[in-house]
XYZ file of C-alpha atoms in Angstrom:
666
model
C 207.894 263.620 160.126
C 204.808 262.682 162.030
C 205.355 260.999 165.348
C 203.590 257.770 166.309
C 200.974 258.134 168.963
C 201.822 257.286 172.556
C 201.610 253.632 173.541
C 202.026 252.401 169.954
C 204.257 249.334 169.568
C 206.891 249.175 166.924
C 206.362 246.405 164.426
C 204.940 245.538 161.016
C 202.320 247.845 159.589
C 198.739 246.627 160.160
C 196.140 246.870 157.377
C 193.609 249.676 157.548
C 190.383 248.506 159.249
C 187.063 249.637 157.956
C 185.349 252.459 159.692
C 183.338 251.490 162.739
C 179.705 250.949 162.046
C 180.191 250.104 158.362
C 177.723 247.613 156.668
C 180.281 244.795 156.109
C 181.286 244.833 159.740
C 177.762 244.538 160.917
C 177.036 241.551 158.507
C 180.193 239.731 159.608
C 179.463 240.185 163.308
C 175.794 239.215 162.855
C 176.754 236.063 160.843
C 179.264 234.892 163.415
C 176.888 235.570 166.220
C 174.092 233.517 164.529
C 176.331 230.524 163.706
C 178.210 230.527 167.018
C 177.347 227.736 169.446
C 175.085 225.745 166.980
C 175.578 221.993 167.010
C 174.929 220.289 163.622
C 175.017 216.591 162.648
C 178.198 217.144 160.660
C 179.938 218.857 163.633
C 178.820 216.164 166.031
C 180.104 213.276 163.846
C 183.256 214.812 162.366
C 186.299 215.481 164.475
C 187.855 217.636 161.812
C 185.297 220.373 161.727
C 184.763 221.843 158.298
C 185.884 218.692 156.365
C 183.246 217.302 153.897
C 181.470 214.005 154.900
C 181.407 211.010 152.484
C 178.075 210.258 150.818
C 176.177 206.990 151.331
C 176.704 206.023 147.661
C 180.454 206.464 148.059
C 180.447 204.220 151.111
C 178.504 201.530 149.179
C 180.968 201.727 146.281
C 183.875 201.372 148.654
C 182.378 198.325 150.347
C 181.638 196.677 146.960
C 185.229 197.316 145.906
C 186.520 195.701 149.103
C 184.247 192.661 148.588
C 185.451 192.174 145.004
C 189.091 192.507 146.005
C 188.626 189.923 148.784
C 187.672 187.317 146.099
C 190.889 188.315 144.282
C 189.366 188.269 140.809
C 187.280 185.074 141.200
C 183.540 185.545 140.286
C 181.131 184.146 142.839
C 178.866 181.542 141.096
C 175.151 182.357 141.308
C 172.990 179.677 142.886
C 171.046 177.721 140.213
C 167.256 177.977 140.500
C 165.535 174.772 139.368
C 162.178 175.345 137.652
C 159.258 173.127 136.622
C 159.020 173.708 132.865
C 155.773 172.866 131.031
C 156.675 171.455 127.603
C 153.810 171.236 125.036
C 153.859 169.152 121.834
C 155.521 172.005 119.914
C 157.268 175.147 121.244
C 159.597 177.856 119.911
C 163.151 178.100 121.255
C 162.489 181.645 122.526
C 159.365 180.570 124.440
C 161.212 177.588 125.970
C 164.065 179.876 127.079
C 161.495 182.213 128.634
C 159.898 179.336 130.580
C 163.328 178.141 131.791
C 164.505 181.707 132.637
C 167.649 181.062 130.562
C 169.211 183.048 127.727
C 167.841 182.042 124.310
C 171.400 182.266 122.917
C 172.521 179.586 125.403
C 169.759 177.243 124.166
C 170.716 177.859 120.524
C 174.395 177.170 121.401
C 173.418 173.942 123.144
C 171.385 172.819 120.120
C 174.270 173.630 117.779
C 176.369 171.228 119.873
C 173.638 168.588 119.377
C 173.964 169.114 115.629
C 170.701 171.049 115.196
C 171.010 174.372 113.395
C 168.097 176.415 114.748
C 167.146 180.038 115.331
C 165.368 181.439 118.388
C 162.041 181.660 116.492
C 162.152 178.087 115.229
C 159.645 175.538 116.564
C 161.024 172.353 118.108
C 159.206 169.162 119.079
C 158.449 167.934 122.585
C 161.316 165.381 122.764
C 163.982 167.922 121.746
C 162.596 170.467 124.210
C 162.717 167.825 126.958
C 166.412 167.117 126.248
C 167.214 170.828 126.483
C 165.299 171.285 129.748
C 167.115 168.341 131.337
C 170.488 169.564 130.082
C 169.947 172.905 131.801
C 168.998 171.098 135.018
C 165.259 171.889 135.164
C 162.283 169.578 135.746
C 160.088 168.622 132.777
C 156.289 168.599 132.788
C 155.014 167.138 129.517
C 151.537 168.220 128.399
C 149.557 167.431 125.280
C 147.934 170.144 123.199
C 144.498 169.043 124.362
C 145.440 170.223 127.877
C 145.254 173.786 126.523
C 141.479 173.472 126.244
C 139.249 174.120 129.250
C 138.129 170.915 130.943
C 134.703 171.291 132.589
C 134.447 167.696 133.800
C 136.954 167.990 136.647
C 135.716 171.393 137.838
C 133.023 170.569 140.420
C 131.793 173.091 143.015
C 131.913 172.071 146.702
C 128.508 171.477 148.315
C 128.881 174.344 150.822
C 129.318 176.947 148.020
C 125.989 176.107 146.311
C 123.020 178.468 146.661
C 119.413 178.232 145.408
C 118.789 179.455 141.839
C 115.668 180.015 139.699
C 114.412 177.088 137.549
C 114.971 177.077 133.773
C 111.751 176.063 131.987
C 111.601 175.238 128.264
C 108.289 175.517 126.460
C 108.013 172.857 123.735
C 105.325 171.506 121.443
C 103.924 171.408 117.905
C 103.744 174.461 115.639
C 100.706 176.707 116.246
C 99.743 175.083 119.565
C 100.125 178.413 121.395
C 103.577 178.199 123.020
C 104.565 181.836 122.450
C 101.025 183.061 123.228
C 101.189 181.221 126.555
C 104.554 182.793 127.338
C 103.223 186.220 126.323
C 100.302 185.758 128.722
C 102.752 184.874 131.522
C 105.056 187.815 130.750
C 102.361 190.331 129.857
C 103.922 191.006 126.427
C 102.997 190.437 122.777
C 105.859 188.628 121.018
C 103.474 186.727 118.699
C 102.457 189.864 116.831
C 106.043 190.346 115.610
C 106.452 186.766 114.355
C 106.197 186.126 110.602
C 103.083 184.072 109.865
C 102.593 183.730 113.631
C 105.354 181.084 113.709
C 108.318 181.340 116.101
C 111.561 180.792 114.212
C 114.050 181.861 116.877
C 114.832 180.684 120.354
C 113.750 183.239 122.961
C 114.967 183.436 126.570
C 112.983 185.383 129.174
C 112.895 185.753 132.954
C 109.659 186.559 134.823
C 108.985 187.489 138.424
C 106.013 185.687 139.944
C 103.482 187.272 142.316
C 105.314 185.627 145.223
C 108.615 187.295 144.221
C 110.202 184.131 142.772
C 112.074 184.222 139.466
C 111.466 181.708 136.652
C 113.506 181.597 133.409
C 111.618 180.545 130.270
C 113.042 179.340 126.950
C 110.684 179.463 123.958
C 111.451 176.942 121.186
C 110.059 176.916 117.619
C 107.552 174.166 116.839
C 108.294 173.813 113.114
C 109.718 170.498 111.879
C 112.955 172.136 110.651
C 113.947 173.355 114.113
C 114.756 169.948 115.621
C 118.230 171.061 116.735
C 116.815 174.058 118.595
C 114.311 171.901 120.481
C 117.037 169.425 121.394
C 119.248 172.275 122.635
C 116.335 173.628 124.686
C 115.785 170.241 126.346
C 119.498 169.904 127.159
C 119.905 173.235 129.012
C 116.629 173.074 130.907
C 115.467 171.893 134.335
C 111.761 171.459 133.541
C 109.945 171.063 130.202
C 106.427 172.440 129.725
C 104.839 170.482 126.869
C 102.128 172.613 125.259
C 99.386 170.611 123.521
C 96.366 172.239 121.881
C 93.123 170.817 123.291
C 91.442 171.101 119.847
C 94.339 169.492 117.902
C 95.903 166.781 120.084
C 99.231 164.984 119.714
C 101.117 165.996 116.532
C 104.532 164.991 115.057
C 106.545 167.747 116.786
C 104.745 167.015 120.075
C 106.062 163.442 119.862
C 109.535 164.729 118.955
C 109.485 167.109 121.966
C 108.487 164.178 124.225
C 111.448 162.157 122.884
C 113.898 165.049 123.439
C 112.609 165.472 127.000
C 113.017 161.771 127.745
C 116.532 161.781 126.249
C 117.515 164.776 128.412
C 116.027 163.090 131.493
C 114.177 166.178 132.770
C 110.695 166.312 134.385
C 107.732 167.345 132.255
C 104.563 169.377 132.921
C 101.794 169.080 130.299
C 99.958 172.357 129.580
C 96.746 171.652 127.648
C 96.207 174.964 125.851
C 93.213 176.497 123.990
C 90.748 175.167 126.573
C 88.513 178.203 125.881
C 87.583 176.832 122.428
C 84.215 175.068 122.165
C 85.749 172.071 120.317
C 88.453 171.602 123.010
C 88.755 168.090 124.439
C 91.462 167.941 127.152
C 90.527 164.369 128.151
C 91.302 163.111 124.647
C 94.798 164.718 124.899
C 95.424 162.907 128.206
C 94.370 159.581 126.653
C 96.562 160.122 123.573
C 99.572 160.852 125.818
C 99.278 157.295 127.164
C 100.457 156.053 123.751
C 103.818 157.730 124.499
C 104.140 156.380 128.085
C 103.105 159.686 129.678
C 100.572 159.171 132.460
C 99.237 162.421 133.938
C 98.237 162.859 137.590
C 94.505 162.796 136.773
C 95.006 159.281 135.423
C 96.985 158.312 138.584
C 100.385 159.002 137.011
C 103.337 161.160 138.063
C 103.301 163.811 135.279
C 101.616 167.079 136.301
C 99.094 168.539 133.862
C 97.162 171.786 133.814
C 94.398 173.138 131.572
C 95.264 176.639 130.389
C 94.100 179.291 127.972
C 96.568 181.882 126.778
C 93.658 183.947 125.466
C 91.555 184.177 128.648
C 94.395 183.631 131.171
C 92.747 180.545 132.649
C 95.083 178.228 134.590
C 98.220 180.405 134.301
C 98.597 180.750 138.095
C 98.201 176.972 138.431
C 100.941 176.463 135.837
C 103.370 178.783 137.675
C 102.515 177.074 140.973
C 103.238 173.628 139.514
C 106.531 174.835 138.005
C 107.645 176.242 141.394
C 106.538 173.059 143.167
C 108.550 170.913 140.735
C 111.565 173.238 141.140
C 111.308 173.005 144.946
C 111.404 169.200 144.744
C 114.489 169.342 142.515
C 116.412 171.653 144.926
C 118.119 173.571 142.130
C 121.439 175.075 143.258
C 124.504 176.714 141.731
C 127.651 178.475 142.941
C 127.330 182.214 142.179
C 130.754 183.162 143.637
C 133.020 181.886 140.882
C 133.982 182.615 137.281
C 130.898 182.219 135.135
C 129.956 179.446 132.718
C 127.030 179.876 130.353
C 125.388 178.167 127.360
C 124.758 180.053 124.107
C 121.029 179.853 123.358
C 121.075 181.957 120.192
C 123.615 184.135 118.356
C 123.317 186.824 115.706
C 125.209 189.671 114.026
C 123.691 193.095 114.730
C 124.474 195.935 112.317
C 125.160 198.448 115.104
C 126.218 196.276 118.037
C 128.249 193.590 116.239
C 128.161 189.901 117.284
C 125.489 189.253 119.949
C 124.984 186.025 121.884
C 121.965 185.229 124.045
C 123.406 183.132 126.859
C 121.972 181.348 129.871
C 124.293 181.469 132.908
C 124.762 177.927 134.291
C 126.947 178.759 137.303
C 129.011 181.651 138.561
C 128.148 185.310 137.994
C 128.819 186.941 134.626
C 129.997 190.544 135.004
C 130.708 193.400 132.620
C 134.451 193.396 131.877
C 134.897 189.611 132.185
C 137.267 188.004 129.652
C 135.564 185.043 127.976
C 135.994 182.181 125.530
C 132.964 180.895 123.642
C 133.475 178.118 121.084
C 136.254 179.249 118.736
C 135.754 182.937 119.615
C 137.148 185.033 122.464
C 136.315 188.499 123.750
C 135.378 190.676 126.702
C 131.911 191.438 128.074
C 131.387 195.060 126.952
C 127.724 195.192 127.941
C 124.841 192.889 128.881
C 121.139 193.318 128.097
C 118.230 191.508 129.733
C 115.159 190.167 127.865
C 113.522 193.635 127.902
C 116.616 195.342 126.446
C 117.759 196.989 129.700
C 121.479 197.097 130.535
C 122.615 194.961 133.476
C 126.010 194.854 135.211
C 125.858 191.297 136.634
C 124.040 188.113 135.597
C 123.611 185.473 138.348
C 122.951 181.748 137.644
C 119.861 180.879 135.505
C 119.577 184.429 134.140
C 119.388 184.850 130.353
C 121.327 187.858 128.985
C 122.462 189.165 125.618
C 126.273 189.608 125.621
C 128.115 192.220 123.530
C 131.870 192.115 122.953
C 132.540 188.684 121.416
C 135.065 188.594 118.559
C 132.723 186.765 116.151
C 129.315 185.086 116.032
C 129.537 181.860 118.091
C 127.590 178.693 117.306
C 124.318 178.170 119.155
C 124.872 175.551 121.861
C 128.525 176.551 122.499
C 129.773 176.844 126.088
C 130.821 180.313 127.258
C 133.601 180.260 129.885
C 135.142 183.201 131.741
C 138.968 182.958 131.951
C 141.575 184.813 134.005
C 143.474 186.650 131.227
C 143.289 187.703 127.588
C 146.353 185.605 126.721
C 144.602 182.484 128.083
C 141.443 183.337 126.104
C 143.460 183.760 122.886
C 145.371 180.519 123.529
C 142.161 178.488 123.977
C 140.327 180.083 121.027
C 143.312 179.607 118.654
C 143.615 175.946 119.714
C 139.887 175.395 119.072
C 140.137 177.130 115.685
C 143.010 174.811 114.703
C 140.953 171.792 115.770
C 137.913 173.020 113.813
C 140.039 173.642 110.691
C 141.663 170.207 110.984
C 138.242 168.576 111.315
C 136.853 170.499 108.356
C 139.784 169.712 106.071
C 140.241 166.090 107.159
C 139.858 163.742 104.182
C 139.647 160.010 103.822
C 142.801 158.349 102.438
C 142.614 158.815 98.682
C 143.021 155.942 96.256
C 142.644 155.856 92.478
C 139.391 153.917 92.775
C 137.800 156.416 95.146
C 139.037 159.348 93.016
C 137.555 157.968 89.805
C 134.277 156.957 91.460
C 134.005 160.445 93.009
C 134.585 162.030 89.579
C 131.983 159.752 88.007
C 129.475 160.557 90.762
C 130.109 164.279 90.342
C 129.330 164.039 86.632
C 126.087 162.183 87.293
C 124.824 164.316 90.187
C 123.222 167.683 89.420
C 124.192 170.384 91.917
C 121.966 173.241 93.065
C 124.326 175.871 94.541
C 122.957 178.400 97.038
C 124.235 181.096 99.446
C 122.296 181.379 102.727
C 122.188 184.351 105.102
C 119.881 184.489 108.139
C 119.337 186.709 111.163
C 120.326 184.183 113.857
C 122.600 181.137 114.105
C 119.731 178.738 114.923
C 117.899 179.640 111.695
C 121.068 179.077 109.612
C 121.404 175.643 111.197
C 117.735 174.778 110.548
C 117.792 176.022 106.910
C 121.002 174.073 106.153
C 119.448 170.895 107.576
C 116.124 171.428 105.726
C 117.858 172.019 102.357
C 120.217 169.061 102.751
C 117.127 166.914 103.391
C 115.887 167.834 99.866
C 118.993 166.280 98.261
C 118.899 162.802 96.698
C 121.160 160.588 94.535
C 120.559 162.618 91.370
C 120.341 166.229 92.568
C 121.796 167.764 95.690
C 121.930 171.164 97.346
C 125.433 172.636 97.580
C 125.580 175.386 100.197
C 128.439 177.626 99.040
C 128.317 179.769 102.171
C 125.979 180.234 105.101
C 126.247 182.869 107.786
C 124.579 185.307 110.128
C 123.936 188.964 109.317
C 123.061 191.189 106.353
C 123.854 190.108 102.776
C 127.258 191.621 101.893
C 129.272 192.239 98.703
C 131.297 189.062 99.373
C 128.098 186.966 99.360
C 126.941 188.548 96.088
C 130.384 188.046 94.448
C 130.447 184.387 95.508
C 126.870 183.773 94.303
C 127.471 185.573 90.981
C 130.656 183.558 90.298
C 128.768 180.280 90.822
C 125.447 181.338 89.289
C 123.756 180.605 92.614
C 120.741 182.374 94.125
C 121.097 184.140 97.504
C 118.554 183.152 100.149
C 117.933 185.884 102.737
C 115.996 184.726 105.801
C 114.832 187.801 107.764
C 117.797 189.769 106.359
C 118.341 192.177 103.435
C 121.442 193.240 101.452
C 123.367 196.387 102.440
C 123.626 199.351 100.030
C 126.829 198.233 98.242
C 125.539 194.666 97.963
C 122.298 195.982 96.366
C 124.318 197.826 93.695
C 126.320 194.665 92.987
C 123.115 192.567 92.769
C 121.704 194.927 90.129
C 124.989 194.879 88.211
C 125.490 191.099 88.280
C 121.753 190.234 88.042
C 122.154 187.725 90.892
C 118.831 186.050 91.784
C 117.664 186.976 95.313
C 115.140 185.054 97.422
C 113.771 186.672 100.599
C 111.766 184.689 103.171
C 110.584 184.995 106.735
C 108.815 181.609 107.045
C 110.969 178.506 106.725
C 108.489 176.172 104.985
C 107.944 178.759 102.209
C 111.719 178.799 101.666
C 112.043 175.002 101.425
C 109.001 174.749 99.122
C 110.428 177.346 96.701
C 113.912 175.772 96.654
C 112.348 172.336 96.028
C 110.396 173.773 93.079
C 113.546 175.343 91.579
C 115.537 172.121 92.043
C 112.817 170.177 90.254
C 113.017 172.695 87.381
C 116.806 172.213 87.035
C 116.473 168.444 87.316
C 113.979 168.370 84.447
C 111.039 165.979 83.884
C 111.350 162.321 84.806
C 111.798 159.874 81.886
C 109.614 156.803 82.270
C 110.087 153.698 80.082
C 107.181 151.295 79.636
C 107.997 147.994 77.875
C 105.207 147.272 75.348
C 106.546 144.271 73.411
C 109.225 141.583 73.101
C 110.283 139.644 69.998
C 112.894 137.063 68.940
C 115.109 137.363 65.807
C 114.559 134.224 63.694
C 116.465 135.160 60.547
C 118.568 138.038 59.162
C 118.610 139.037 55.468
C 119.911 142.053 53.527
C 117.678 145.111 52.938
C 119.169 147.499 50.434
C 122.888 148.225 50.031
C 123.861 148.651 53.684
C 120.973 147.785 55.994
C 119.967 144.403 57.314
C 116.403 143.319 57.995
C 115.467 141.027 60.861
C 112.695 138.465 60.641
C 110.968 138.502 64.038
C 108.449 136.454 65.947
C 106.543 138.713 68.362
C 106.474 136.865 71.697
C 104.426 139.299 73.815
C 102.771 142.719 73.554
C 103.139 144.522 70.254
C 105.722 146.193 68.020
C 104.953 149.590 66.561
C 106.888 151.615 63.986
C 108.886 154.539 65.471
C 109.137 153.110 69.019
C 112.449 152.875 70.892
C 113.978 149.400 71.116
C 116.891 147.529 72.687
C 118.596 144.597 70.995
C 119.932 142.029 73.492
C 122.161 138.993 72.926
C 122.409 136.500 75.811
C 120.690 139.130 78.017
C 123.414 141.701 77.235
C 122.367 144.912 75.448
C 124.021 145.098 72.034
C 122.478 148.386 70.857
C 119.773 150.908 71.694
C 117.858 151.881 68.599
C 114.413 152.598 67.119
C 112.124 150.701 64.732
C 112.839 152.389 61.352
C 110.441 150.289 59.256
C 107.998 147.462 59.938
C 106.665 144.999 57.320
C 104.341 142.041 57.337
C 104.845 139.972 54.212
C 105.422 142.692 51.571
C 103.209 145.382 53.116
C 104.307 148.237 55.389
C 102.289 148.105 58.630
C 102.110 150.307 61.717
C 101.754 147.559 64.345
C 102.250 143.810 64.745
C 100.724 141.930 67.709
C 101.958 138.923 69.735
C 102.087 135.528 67.946
C 102.667 137.039 64.497
C 105.803 137.274 62.404
C 107.188 140.435 60.819
C 110.304 142.029 59.375
C 111.953 145.120 60.821
C 114.813 147.420 59.884
C 116.527 148.936 62.952
C 117.947 152.465 62.777
C 121.729 152.957 63.128
C 122.681 149.308 63.627
C 123.416 146.243 61.474
C 124.774 144.054 64.283
C 121.853 141.596 64.275
C 122.117 137.815 64.609
C 119.534 135.008 64.757
C 118.603 134.270 68.374
C 118.822 137.923 69.485
C 115.902 139.423 71.364
C 114.253 142.766 70.744
C 112.621 144.744 73.585
C 110.346 147.579 72.477
C 109.328 150.368 74.881
C 107.478 153.666 75.008
C 109.007 156.737 76.700
C 106.868 159.198 78.684
C 107.846 162.199 80.835
C 106.517 163.222 84.229
C 107.139 166.381 86.269
C 109.437 165.709 89.206
C 109.012 166.792 92.798
C 111.866 167.196 95.280
C 111.617 166.490 99.016
């Protein structure tokens, strides 16, 4: 047996240790050496070293548990937040709950208790909504539906926010007096060349920069009689009116109308006497004729500025600009550019590639790309803006005319464009305005049996001329509608089935074909599918680019439908003295001719006590026993009347001739 080495103690056997210098030994020693003496956050905070610390979430849970247990099962009531709730004339239960920050189910439950069985999507009236709001402890703010609309009257800019802006000048006057030519000379362009028949039929808006660096905005109005509304709109949005009068023509009807519009708008006027280069020009005569309309020019010691110009030679143009700027300086024109924009729609159209376009004149504020807007019954967002030369612009300051892309539909010319804070607000305002427009359009007078029967009788008597109208711009549609309605009278009237802006579409052709109406295209043509449908349905098409040609042609067609005019000329009167039989059925009347003559074959009316008994014709005429063609006044004769035997002594016979004459409309 092996002996234990010297110095070894007796005791339990110890496990075998690994050989010195082995890999495990080195790792263990190195690990202990690295960790030894290091102070960590855990070691510093925990007494029991090596025990795991509680997480922050666990601590929070523990505290929440303690808090709940301290209330011993009782829930802590949440503090009620009282709100000011706006209650319109009609509101859904869900929307009211949203405004009150309450559960919709609670509102429904409350209404069930009131005896009203409703769902969350049901609309309730203002009074019911008010009861609910008060029951839930909130404050009520009643508003009418009209409060939804934007009110411009109360929104006034403070004086210190106003800054100088360019003047807006409208050029007005009679047709062919050189308004557009004058504007072309000022702008250095040639708009006239593109106008059909040399007549402006749209409203143009342009901005020019003068030699001195000042900006002036010009509005060009048509001079034709049909465009009254456009001229009135031009006078209403302008600061200064330039009245163009041709020196060789003088004061004409539309010149007088322009003067009246200017006076009604209360804006200052500058008279530009154009065509002074012509040998027959007489500017002094124009000045004298203006006196008839209470316009006294400066040369005749008045207060209205006048200037002799020539668009052809350029004479007096600098003087005109100078006088415009002088007038603008006196007026101290200002607007606030640092606010949400407001603008007036000058003209609107539907472009095939760009969609609805509106030419607007910014009244105040600055219109920017990306602005959310409401214009009339339409809403949208400014996608892009173009100036009068077709260049893209990012911002439009006050008094700048721009073409706006991004409106939902074609607005009406003269509508107010307003920038709003959000799309929801824009939709709310536009939907309210659409409802109002629909209500106005469908509003009818209280019907009674009398009015119904008289309307039916009138409809049977009146001949209708149906027509579908499409034009390039809103102003032209308005002018054509007014011009055609002016052609109507008591016997024949124009019925406009549909009028709109843009190309002629399949819908227009279908509508016209169903009613047998012609389609009038003013500066527009049908698209490809509409052309196919026109050929298939043989719908009559009328294309025009000058408004008076359109009205003349429609008047001619209306006269054709109406037919020739029937004219009655009374040629003789006679009294029935005696009645005797003539043959088996007929009766003959012995007459004394009182005036004129009676001729065989003429139309006649038999009257008894001035009441017409029958309308007939003279079938046969005898004097004594001979057949005669004519009997004159003072003589007696016997007649047999066609289709009537109701003749009595004392009746009167009125004989008349019928002639026809071609009618004219308008």
